[in-house]
Short mmCIF file of C-alpha atoms in Angstrom, two decimals:
data_model
loop_
_atom_site.label_atom_id
_atom_site.label_comp_id
_atom_site.label_asym_id
_atom_site.label_seq_id
_atom_site.Cartn_x
_atom_site.Cartn_y
_atom_site.Cartn_z
CA UNK A 26 -32.60 -29.18 -20.67
CA UNK A 27 -30.24 -27.50 -17.84
CA UNK A 28 -29.52 -30.80 -16.51
CA UNK A 29 -28.26 -32.37 -19.91
CA UNK A 30 -26.25 -28.80 -20.49
CA UNK A 31 -24.44 -29.46 -17.21
CA UNK A 32 -23.63 -32.94 -17.94
CA UNK A 33 -22.38 -32.14 -21.39
CA UNK A 34 -20.25 -29.18 -19.73
CA UNK A 35 -18.79 -31.60 -17.13
CA UNK A 36 -17.50 -33.84 -19.92
CA UNK A 37 -16.27 -31.20 -21.93
CA UNK A 38 -14.02 -29.90 -18.97
CA UNK A 39 -12.82 -33.56 -18.17
CA UNK A 40 -11.66 -33.88 -21.71
CA UNK A 41 -10.04 -30.56 -21.58
CA UNK A 42 -8.32 -31.48 -18.50
CA UNK A 43 -6.95 -34.76 -20.12
CA UNK A 44 -5.81 -32.86 -22.90
CA UNK A 45 -4.11 -30.45 -20.70
CA UNK A 46 -2.36 -33.09 -18.74
CA UNK A 47 -0.89 -34.64 -22.05
CA UNK A 48 0.30 -31.25 -23.05
CA UNK A 49 1.83 -30.69 -19.62
CA UNK A 50 3.65 -34.24 -20.18
CA UNK A 51 4.89 -33.20 -23.71
CA UNK A 52 6.32 -30.09 -22.33
CA UNK A 53 8.21 -31.74 -19.72
CA UNK A 54 9.59 -34.29 -22.27
CA UNK A 55 10.63 -31.26 -24.68
CA UNK A 56 12.27 -29.65 -21.89
CA UNK A 57 14.02 -32.69 -20.72
CA UNK A 58 15.57 -33.21 -24.23
CA UNK A 59 17.72 -29.84 -24.21
CA UNK A 60 18.80 -30.70 -20.56
CA UNK A 61 22.39 -31.80 -21.75
CA UNK A 62 24.73 -30.08 -19.07
CA UNK A 63 24.79 -28.90 -15.57
CA UNK A 64 25.38 -25.47 -14.49
CA UNK A 65 27.79 -26.45 -11.54
CA UNK A 66 30.04 -28.62 -13.44
CA UNK A 67 30.65 -27.17 -16.69
CA UNK A 68 34.10 -26.09 -17.98
CA UNK A 69 37.16 -24.92 -15.89
CA UNK A 70 36.66 -24.45 -12.22
CA UNK A 71 36.20 -20.97 -11.23
CA UNK A 72 38.06 -19.65 -8.24
CA UNK A 73 36.79 -20.31 -4.85
CA UNK A 74 35.01 -17.53 -3.00
CA UNK A 75 35.65 -16.59 0.68
CA UNK A 76 32.69 -14.68 1.76
CA UNK A 77 33.12 -14.50 5.49
CA UNK A 78 35.60 -11.74 5.87
CA UNK A 79 34.08 -9.55 2.93
CA UNK A 80 30.47 -9.11 4.07
CA UNK A 81 29.57 -7.69 7.60
CA UNK A 82 26.82 -5.78 8.81
CA UNK A 83 27.68 -2.13 8.75
CA UNK A 84 24.45 -0.15 9.73
CA UNK A 85 21.51 -1.14 11.84
CA UNK A 86 18.44 1.18 11.32
CA UNK A 87 16.26 1.14 14.36
CA UNK A 88 13.12 2.91 14.27
CA UNK A 89 10.28 0.60 13.58
CA UNK A 90 7.98 -0.70 16.64
CA UNK A 91 7.05 -3.98 14.98
CA UNK A 92 8.06 -6.28 12.17
CA UNK A 93 9.66 -4.85 9.20
CA UNK A 94 7.95 -6.53 6.22
CA UNK A 95 9.55 -4.76 3.13
CA UNK A 96 12.09 -2.42 1.98
CA UNK A 97 13.30 -0.97 -1.33
CA UNK A 98 16.50 1.00 -2.15
CA UNK A 99 16.50 4.69 -3.83
CA UNK A 100 18.24 4.76 -7.08
CA UNK A 101 20.63 7.30 -5.33
CA UNK A 102 21.97 4.06 -3.56
CA UNK A 103 21.92 5.57 -0.32
CA UNK A 104 18.24 6.11 0.83
CA UNK A 105 15.87 3.16 1.64
CA UNK A 106 12.30 2.85 2.29
CA UNK A 107 10.80 0.54 4.79
CA UNK A 108 7.37 -0.69 5.75
CA UNK A 109 6.32 -2.50 8.85
CA UNK A 110 3.40 -4.35 10.73
CA UNK A 111 2.99 -1.23 12.71
CA UNK A 112 1.53 0.51 9.75
CA UNK A 113 4.44 3.02 9.30
CA UNK A 114 6.74 3.84 6.35
CA UNK A 115 10.23 5.01 7.22
CA UNK A 116 12.56 6.33 4.77
CA UNK A 117 16.11 6.21 5.74
CA UNK A 118 19.57 7.59 4.81
CA UNK A 119 21.46 4.37 5.07
CA UNK A 120 24.77 6.02 5.12
CA UNK A 121 23.93 8.02 8.48
CA UNK A 122 20.93 5.90 9.57
CA UNK A 123 19.06 9.24 9.83
CA UNK A 124 15.14 8.55 9.32
CA UNK A 125 14.07 11.32 7.04
CA UNK A 126 10.44 10.93 6.77
CA UNK A 127 7.75 8.85 8.34
CA UNK A 128 4.44 7.99 7.18
CA UNK A 129 1.63 6.45 9.42
CA UNK A 130 -0.82 4.76 7.51
CA UNK A 131 -4.56 3.93 8.83
CA UNK A 132 -3.89 0.24 8.39
CA UNK A 133 -1.58 -2.14 9.73
CA UNK A 134 0.57 -4.76 7.88
CA UNK A 135 1.97 -2.83 5.01
CA UNK A 136 3.15 -5.81 3.02
CA UNK A 137 5.10 -3.97 0.35
CA UNK A 138 6.87 -0.87 -0.51
CA UNK A 139 8.61 0.63 -3.26
CA UNK A 140 10.82 3.74 -4.14
CA UNK A 141 9.99 5.56 -7.31
CA UNK A 142 12.97 5.61 -9.99
CA UNK A 143 12.79 9.86 -9.70
CA UNK A 144 13.26 9.27 -6.02
CA UNK A 145 10.28 11.67 -5.36
CA UNK A 146 7.78 9.42 -4.26
CA UNK A 147 7.09 5.97 -2.67
CA UNK A 148 4.31 3.55 -3.08
CA UNK A 149 3.16 1.19 -0.58
CA UNK A 150 0.24 -1.45 -0.09
CA UNK A 151 -0.86 -4.28 2.12
CA UNK A 152 -3.80 -5.56 4.11
CA UNK A 153 -5.98 -2.28 2.71
CA UNK A 154 -5.84 -4.30 -0.55
CA UNK A 155 -4.55 -0.85 -2.03
CA UNK A 156 -1.49 0.41 -3.17
CA UNK A 157 -0.91 4.04 -2.48
CA UNK A 158 1.54 6.61 -3.76
CA UNK A 159 3.14 9.25 -1.18
CA UNK A 160 5.17 12.09 -2.40
CA UNK A 161 8.45 12.43 -0.24
CA UNK A 162 9.75 15.72 0.74
CA UNK A 163 13.51 16.86 0.54
CA UNK A 164 15.63 15.99 3.22
CA UNK A 165 15.97 19.74 4.29
CA UNK A 166 12.30 20.16 5.31
CA UNK A 167 11.84 18.44 8.80
CA UNK A 168 8.06 18.49 8.77
CA UNK A 169 5.38 18.10 6.06
CA UNK A 170 2.84 20.70 7.37
CA UNK A 171 2.86 24.37 6.40
CA UNK A 172 2.54 25.74 3.07
CA UNK A 173 5.00 24.31 1.01
CA UNK A 174 3.63 21.74 -1.61
CA UNK A 175 6.08 19.24 -3.25
CA UNK A 176 5.98 19.40 -7.19
CA UNK A 177 5.07 15.69 -7.21
CA UNK A 178 2.17 15.86 -5.04
CA UNK A 179 -1.24 15.44 -7.37
CA UNK A 180 -3.76 17.48 -5.18
CA UNK A 181 -2.74 20.84 -3.59
CA UNK A 182 -2.31 20.65 0.09
CA UNK A 183 -5.28 21.82 1.89
CA UNK A 184 -3.85 23.56 4.95
CA UNK A 185 -7.25 25.07 6.14
CA UNK A 186 -8.59 21.74 7.51
CA UNK A 187 -5.37 20.91 9.07
CA UNK A 188 -4.44 23.40 11.66
CA UNK A 189 -1.18 25.04 12.27
CA UNK A 190 -0.13 22.61 15.20
CA UNK A 191 -1.46 19.48 13.48
CA UNK A 192 0.62 16.57 13.04
CA UNK A 193 2.42 15.65 9.66
CA UNK A 194 0.27 12.86 9.49
CA UNK A 195 -2.72 14.99 8.35
CA UNK A 196 -1.15 16.68 5.56
CA UNK A 197 0.68 13.49 4.25
CA UNK A 198 -2.65 11.62 4.12
CA UNK A 199 -4.14 14.35 2.05
CA UNK A 200 -1.32 14.01 -0.60
CA UNK A 201 -1.86 10.11 -0.92
CA UNK A 202 -3.06 8.99 -4.11
CA UNK A 203 -4.63 5.52 -4.13
CA UNK A 204 -3.49 3.92 -7.38
CA UNK A 205 -4.34 0.34 -7.17
CA UNK A 206 -7.32 -1.63 -5.63
CA UNK A 207 -7.25 -5.46 -5.38
CA UNK A 208 -9.94 -7.92 -3.77
CA UNK A 209 -7.42 -9.08 -1.74
CA UNK A 210 -3.85 -8.04 0.09
CA UNK A 211 -1.04 -6.51 -1.77
CA UNK A 212 2.09 -8.65 -1.42
CA UNK A 213 4.26 -6.96 -3.77
CA UNK A 214 4.50 -3.52 -5.64
CA UNK A 215 6.97 -2.01 -7.93
CA UNK A 216 7.28 0.96 -10.18
CA UNK A 217 7.81 0.10 -14.06
CA UNK A 218 10.76 2.00 -15.54
CA UNK A 219 9.12 5.46 -14.95
CA UNK A 220 7.22 7.15 -12.01
CA UNK A 221 4.13 6.78 -13.87
CA UNK A 222 3.40 2.94 -13.88
CA UNK A 223 3.23 0.42 -10.98
CA UNK A 224 3.01 -3.39 -11.03
CA UNK A 225 1.20 -4.77 -8.12
CA UNK A 226 1.05 -8.56 -6.92
CA UNK A 227 -1.84 -9.57 -4.77
CA UNK A 228 -3.44 -12.28 -2.41
CA UNK A 229 -6.39 -12.18 -4.77
CA UNK A 230 -4.13 -14.21 -7.15
CA UNK A 231 -3.64 -11.73 -10.06
CA UNK A 232 -0.81 -9.03 -10.88
CA UNK A 233 -1.86 -5.72 -12.42
CA UNK A 234 -0.56 -2.87 -13.94
CA UNK A 235 -1.61 0.70 -13.01
CA UNK A 236 -1.28 4.05 -14.38
CA UNK A 237 -0.34 6.39 -11.67
CA UNK A 238 -1.78 9.81 -12.59
CA UNK A 239 -5.26 8.35 -13.45
CA UNK A 240 -5.08 5.38 -11.08
CA UNK A 241 -6.45 3.55 -14.25
CA UNK A 242 -5.98 -0.30 -14.32
CA UNK A 243 -4.02 -0.81 -17.58
CA UNK A 244 -3.41 -4.55 -17.68
CA UNK A 245 -4.50 -7.67 -15.54
CA UNK A 246 -2.49 -10.84 -15.25
CA UNK A 247 -4.55 -13.99 -14.62
CA UNK A 248 -2.94 -17.43 -14.33
CA UNK A 249 -1.82 -18.09 -10.72
CA UNK A 250 -4.21 -20.50 -8.95
CA UNK A 251 -3.55 -18.97 -5.36
CA UNK A 252 -1.98 -15.85 -3.91
CA UNK A 253 1.05 -14.13 -5.78
CA UNK A 254 3.63 -13.38 -3.27
CA UNK A 255 6.28 -11.45 -5.46
CA UNK A 256 6.86 -9.98 -8.81
CA UNK A 257 9.97 -8.48 -10.35
CA UNK A 258 10.32 -6.55 -13.77
CA UNK A 259 12.89 -7.37 -16.20
CA UNK A 260 16.03 -5.74 -15.91
CA UNK A 261 16.52 -5.09 -19.37
CA UNK A 262 16.15 -1.52 -20.57
CA UNK A 263 13.51 -2.32 -23.29
CA UNK A 264 12.26 -5.47 -21.11
CA UNK A 265 8.35 -6.22 -21.40
CA UNK A 266 8.70 -9.10 -19.36
CA UNK A 267 8.24 -9.49 -15.60
CA UNK A 268 8.15 -12.56 -13.27
CA UNK A 269 5.97 -13.64 -10.56
CA UNK A 270 5.72 -16.44 -7.99
CA UNK A 271 2.95 -17.48 -5.93
CA UNK A 272 1.41 -20.01 -3.19
CA UNK A 273 0.56 -22.34 -6.25
CA UNK A 274 4.42 -23.03 -6.16
CA UNK A 275 4.62 -21.83 -9.73
CA UNK A 276 6.58 -19.13 -11.30
CA UNK A 277 5.25 -17.30 -14.16
CA UNK A 278 6.93 -15.17 -17.02
CA UNK A 279 4.46 -12.75 -18.17
CA UNK A 280 4.45 -10.25 -21.42
CA UNK A 281 3.19 -6.75 -20.22
CA UNK A 282 1.97 -5.73 -23.38
CA UNK A 283 -0.23 -8.51 -24.28
CA UNK A 284 -0.80 -9.82 -20.45
CA UNK A 285 -0.23 -13.34 -21.92
CA UNK A 286 1.74 -15.86 -19.87
CA UNK A 287 4.92 -16.72 -22.02
CA UNK A 288 6.36 -19.48 -19.59
CA UNK A 289 5.70 -21.34 -16.52
CA UNK A 290 7.77 -23.36 -13.97
CA UNK A 291 6.61 -25.44 -11.41
CA UNK A 292 9.34 -27.45 -9.57
CA UNK A 293 9.12 -25.79 -5.96
CA UNK A 294 7.37 -28.01 -3.45
CA UNK A 295 5.92 -25.09 -1.40
CA UNK A 296 5.03 -21.69 -1.57
CA UNK A 297 7.15 -19.14 -3.68
CA UNK A 298 8.04 -15.92 -1.66
CA UNK A 299 10.19 -14.39 -3.76
CA UNK A 300 11.18 -14.00 -7.38
CA UNK A 301 14.43 -11.97 -8.48
CA UNK A 302 15.92 -11.60 -12.14
CA UNK A 303 19.43 -12.63 -12.67
CA UNK A 304 21.19 -9.58 -14.33
CA UNK A 305 21.16 -10.26 -17.86
CA UNK A 306 17.36 -10.74 -17.79
CA UNK A 307 17.80 -14.32 -19.29
CA UNK A 308 17.23 -16.08 -16.07
CA UNK A 309 15.59 -15.75 -12.66
CA UNK A 310 15.50 -17.20 -9.32
CA UNK A 311 12.87 -18.01 -6.88
CA UNK A 312 13.08 -18.46 -3.06
CA UNK A 313 10.45 -20.64 -1.41
CA UNK A 314 9.06 -22.10 1.98
CA UNK A 315 10.75 -25.58 0.94
CA UNK A 316 13.91 -24.14 2.04
CA UNK A 317 15.39 -23.69 -1.45
CA UNK A 318 16.45 -21.37 -4.18
CA UNK A 319 16.03 -22.43 -7.67
CA UNK A 320 17.20 -20.52 -10.91
CA UNK A 321 15.43 -21.06 -14.05
CA UNK A 322 16.55 -19.93 -17.65
CA UNK A 323 14.45 -18.52 -19.91
CA UNK A 324 16.10 -19.72 -23.05
CA UNK A 325 16.62 -23.13 -22.04
CA UNK A 326 13.08 -23.13 -20.50
CA UNK A 327 13.64 -25.26 -17.44
CA UNK A 328 15.04 -25.17 -14.01
CA UNK A 329 18.84 -25.20 -14.31
CA UNK A 330 20.11 -24.84 -10.57
CA UNK A 331 18.67 -25.73 -7.23
CA UNK A 332 20.44 -24.23 -4.03
CA UNK A 333 19.88 -25.86 -0.83
CA UNK A 334 21.62 -27.35 2.01
CA UNK A 335 20.75 -30.23 4.72
CA UNK A 336 21.39 -27.65 7.30
CA UNK A 337 18.93 -25.12 5.51
CA UNK A 338 15.33 -26.35 6.48
CA UNK A 339 13.60 -22.97 7.01
CA UNK A 340 11.67 -21.12 4.58
CA UNK A 341 13.33 -18.62 2.29
CA UNK A 342 11.43 -15.45 2.41
CA UNK A 343 13.47 -13.03 0.03
CA UNK A 344 16.29 -13.58 -2.26
CA UNK A 345 18.86 -11.27 -4.41
CA UNK A 346 21.84 -11.68 -6.64
CA UNK A 347 24.91 -10.05 -6.20
CA UNK A 348 25.60 -7.44 -9.09
CA UNK A 349 27.43 -9.63 -11.07
CA UNK A 350 25.09 -12.67 -10.31
CA UNK A 351 28.04 -14.62 -8.78
CA UNK A 352 26.36 -14.82 -5.20
CA UNK A 353 22.72 -15.32 -4.27
CA UNK A 354 21.60 -14.45 -0.83
CA UNK A 355 18.39 -15.92 0.76
CA UNK A 356 16.76 -14.31 3.88
CA UNK A 357 15.28 -17.31 5.96
CA UNK A 358 13.12 -18.12 8.69
CA UNK A 359 15.94 -19.16 11.20
CA UNK A 360 17.13 -15.56 11.45
CA UNK A 361 19.91 -15.73 9.16
CA UNK A 362 20.92 -14.77 5.51
CA UNK A 363 22.26 -17.69 3.60
CA UNK A 364 24.61 -17.07 0.51
CA UNK A 365 25.57 -19.51 -2.36
CA UNK A 366 28.05 -19.58 -5.09
CA UNK A 367 25.56 -19.65 -8.08
CA UNK A 368 28.22 -21.26 -10.63
CA UNK A 369 29.68 -23.47 -8.34
CA UNK A 370 26.66 -24.33 -6.37
CA UNK A 371 28.45 -24.37 -2.89
CA UNK A 372 27.06 -22.85 0.12
CA UNK A 373 29.32 -19.76 1.08
CA UNK A 374 28.26 -19.38 4.44
CA UNK A 375 25.64 -17.57 6.51
CA UNK A 376 25.57 -13.86 7.81
CA UNK A 377 24.39 -13.71 11.80
CA UNK A 378 22.76 -10.49 13.14
CA UNK A 379 18.96 -10.33 13.14
CA UNK A 380 17.05 -11.58 16.08
CA UNK A 381 13.98 -12.81 14.39
CA UNK A 382 13.03 -14.11 10.80
CA UNK A 383 14.57 -11.98 8.09
CA UNK A 384 11.46 -10.88 5.78
CA UNK A 385 13.20 -8.72 3.09
CA UNK A 386 16.35 -8.47 1.29
CA UNK A 387 17.62 -6.48 -1.61
CA UNK A 388 20.76 -5.36 -3.40
CA UNK A 389 21.65 -1.91 -3.48
CA UNK A 390 21.65 -0.41 -7.26
CA UNK A 391 25.37 -0.56 -7.59
CA UNK A 392 25.89 -3.80 -5.77
CA UNK A 393 28.12 -2.11 -3.11
CA UNK A 394 25.79 -3.33 -0.16
CA UNK A 395 22.67 -4.98 0.23
CA UNK A 396 19.71 -4.56 3.18
CA UNK A 397 17.77 -6.84 5.00
CA UNK A 398 14.57 -6.24 7.17
CA UNK A 399 13.70 -8.50 10.14
CA UNK A 400 10.58 -9.43 12.30
CA UNK A 401 13.18 -8.02 15.01
CA UNK A 402 11.96 -4.44 13.70
CA UNK A 403 15.34 -3.45 12.38
CA UNK A 404 16.95 -3.34 9.24
CA UNK A 405 20.50 -4.07 8.39
CA UNK A 406 23.09 -2.83 5.89
CA UNK A 407 25.52 -5.42 4.78
CA UNK A 408 28.69 -4.60 2.80
CA UNK B 27 -20.22 -23.84 -15.74
CA UNK B 28 -19.55 -22.16 -19.04
CA UNK B 29 -16.82 -20.11 -17.15
CA UNK B 30 -15.01 -23.37 -15.95
CA UNK B 31 -14.98 -24.66 -19.59
CA UNK B 32 -13.58 -21.25 -20.88
CA UNK B 33 -10.76 -21.23 -18.06
CA UNK B 34 -10.03 -25.01 -19.14
CA UNK B 35 -9.66 -23.68 -22.83
CA UNK B 36 -7.77 -20.84 -22.09
CA UNK B 37 -5.18 -23.22 -20.04
CA UNK B 38 -5.07 -25.46 -23.05
CA UNK B 39 -4.41 -22.29 -25.58
CA UNK B 40 -1.29 -21.42 -23.12
CA UNK B 41 -0.05 -24.84 -22.78
CA UNK B 42 -0.11 -25.29 -26.40
CA UNK B 43 1.69 -21.76 -26.91
CA UNK B 44 4.42 -22.91 -24.48
CA UNK B 45 5.01 -25.87 -26.25
CA UNK B 46 6.16 -23.93 -29.43
CA UNK B 47 8.64 -21.95 -27.92
CA UNK B 48 12.43 -22.16 -29.24
CA UNK B 49 14.64 -23.63 -26.51
CA UNK B 50 18.34 -23.65 -26.28
CA UNK B 51 20.35 -26.30 -24.82
CA UNK B 52 21.11 -26.09 -21.13
CA UNK B 53 24.74 -26.32 -22.12
CA UNK B 54 24.62 -22.86 -24.12
CA UNK B 55 22.26 -21.28 -21.65
CA UNK B 56 24.54 -22.03 -18.78
CA UNK B 57 27.78 -21.19 -20.48
CA UNK B 58 26.36 -17.87 -21.19
CA UNK B 59 25.16 -17.34 -17.69
CA UNK B 60 29.07 -18.33 -16.44
CA UNK B 61 30.62 -15.79 -18.97
CA UNK B 62 28.66 -13.01 -17.93
CA UNK B 63 29.27 -13.69 -14.38
CA UNK B 64 33.16 -14.18 -14.69
CA UNK B 65 33.20 -10.97 -16.96
CA UNK B 66 31.55 -8.95 -14.26
CA UNK B 67 32.61 -10.50 -11.06
CA UNK B 68 35.51 -7.87 -11.17
CA UNK B 69 33.00 -5.02 -10.50
CA UNK B 70 31.12 -7.10 -8.00
CA UNK B 71 31.61 -4.97 -4.79
CA UNK B 72 30.60 -7.76 -2.40
CA UNK B 73 33.42 -9.84 -3.93
CA UNK B 74 36.15 -7.42 -4.40
CA UNK B 75 37.14 -4.29 -2.53
CA UNK B 76 35.65 -1.26 -3.87
CA UNK B 77 37.87 1.62 -4.15
CA UNK B 78 35.46 3.92 -1.98
CA UNK B 79 32.66 2.25 -0.20
CA UNK B 80 30.52 4.81 2.14
CA UNK B 81 29.51 1.64 4.09
CA UNK B 82 33.07 0.99 5.23
CA UNK B 83 34.55 4.16 6.48
CA UNK B 84 38.32 4.11 6.78
CA UNK B 85 38.31 6.47 9.42
CA UNK B 86 35.55 7.91 11.94
CA UNK B 87 34.66 10.62 9.60
CA UNK B 88 30.93 10.51 8.18
CA UNK B 89 29.90 11.91 4.95
CA UNK B 90 27.91 15.06 5.49
#
């Protein structure tokens, strides 16, 4: 009878839950056993750092009319793509602060944007639940309309329907390729090691890997119990791992080939907003609404550092390491960028400049500078 | 209901898998992290002055 079947299911779930609890306890104990040292107190003390005179705001990029939500560097170390609540994507030359291209999307709140490794296209997504790829025009062409078709576009530019005097917007939307479709907002997107695959993180609690050419779903990653807020691919050339963090306060390490969750960490007290790898690919850090940045080591399988300060009580929206891993920066809701010395654990200082929440932060590919984006509608480059 | 059972079972399998991984003591992992940082911080241009940084022009000339 249906009634009996339901009852037995409930019992089964109860016993499975109990078993899960026991396994979790065992996992915690096993991890504790190898906690024989503290990252900050080991060995000879490395020299102290003086942050304040080294890093300053060098460029201010003005152009968005509303909150900047995300940004990414091109591998050429000078171009930046940014996305905003106003529905616009802007491509900048960070050296000259010139805007090279503007794309207007039909939806607002573009939460995520990414630069393709080749520099020939960008990906973006947000409240439209989709991740789309747009080709980029070379810096010399000032408008996208007309006969020239960039080689990276997937469809020939149809100019007959867009008249001669039509805005660039018409043509660029025709070159748009929708690659990913989730059932909730896109929170993060990144190209994998080539222009041909994209990894997305979504409010629908999944991450997914997509093929750009065919827009096919290659792999789906289930495990988070709530919105996934960020995902990051391993920096290792042969790496098959990526990390994700979400509103369930948990960070997961995934194997892209098997879609298996290989490790999970739950030590934050609130939503994780940002995940970033340490340069070796053997550790990573997370930034959270609980106002801390925590570092986890994959081989030790546990949290090995927590960066916090009594004066830092606002959520951390985005984080990144300096190129050697010596410093970690956190973009916070108190309008500041806070910096810590990762191996001494001390706070180095805070960078002032933005006039509203700092929503995104990323180191340039060669580590000479980092860029921040803010709800004050500007981006700043610090070096 | 069956779905919930499947999910619970999947979670258990995952936890069992996580228990099997080979762990390294924190002392070893932390030492390796520190060594990487100390070996590479000479090339970290937010820490040391870079030979030429286009974001920090010495004169008012701009790259064209």
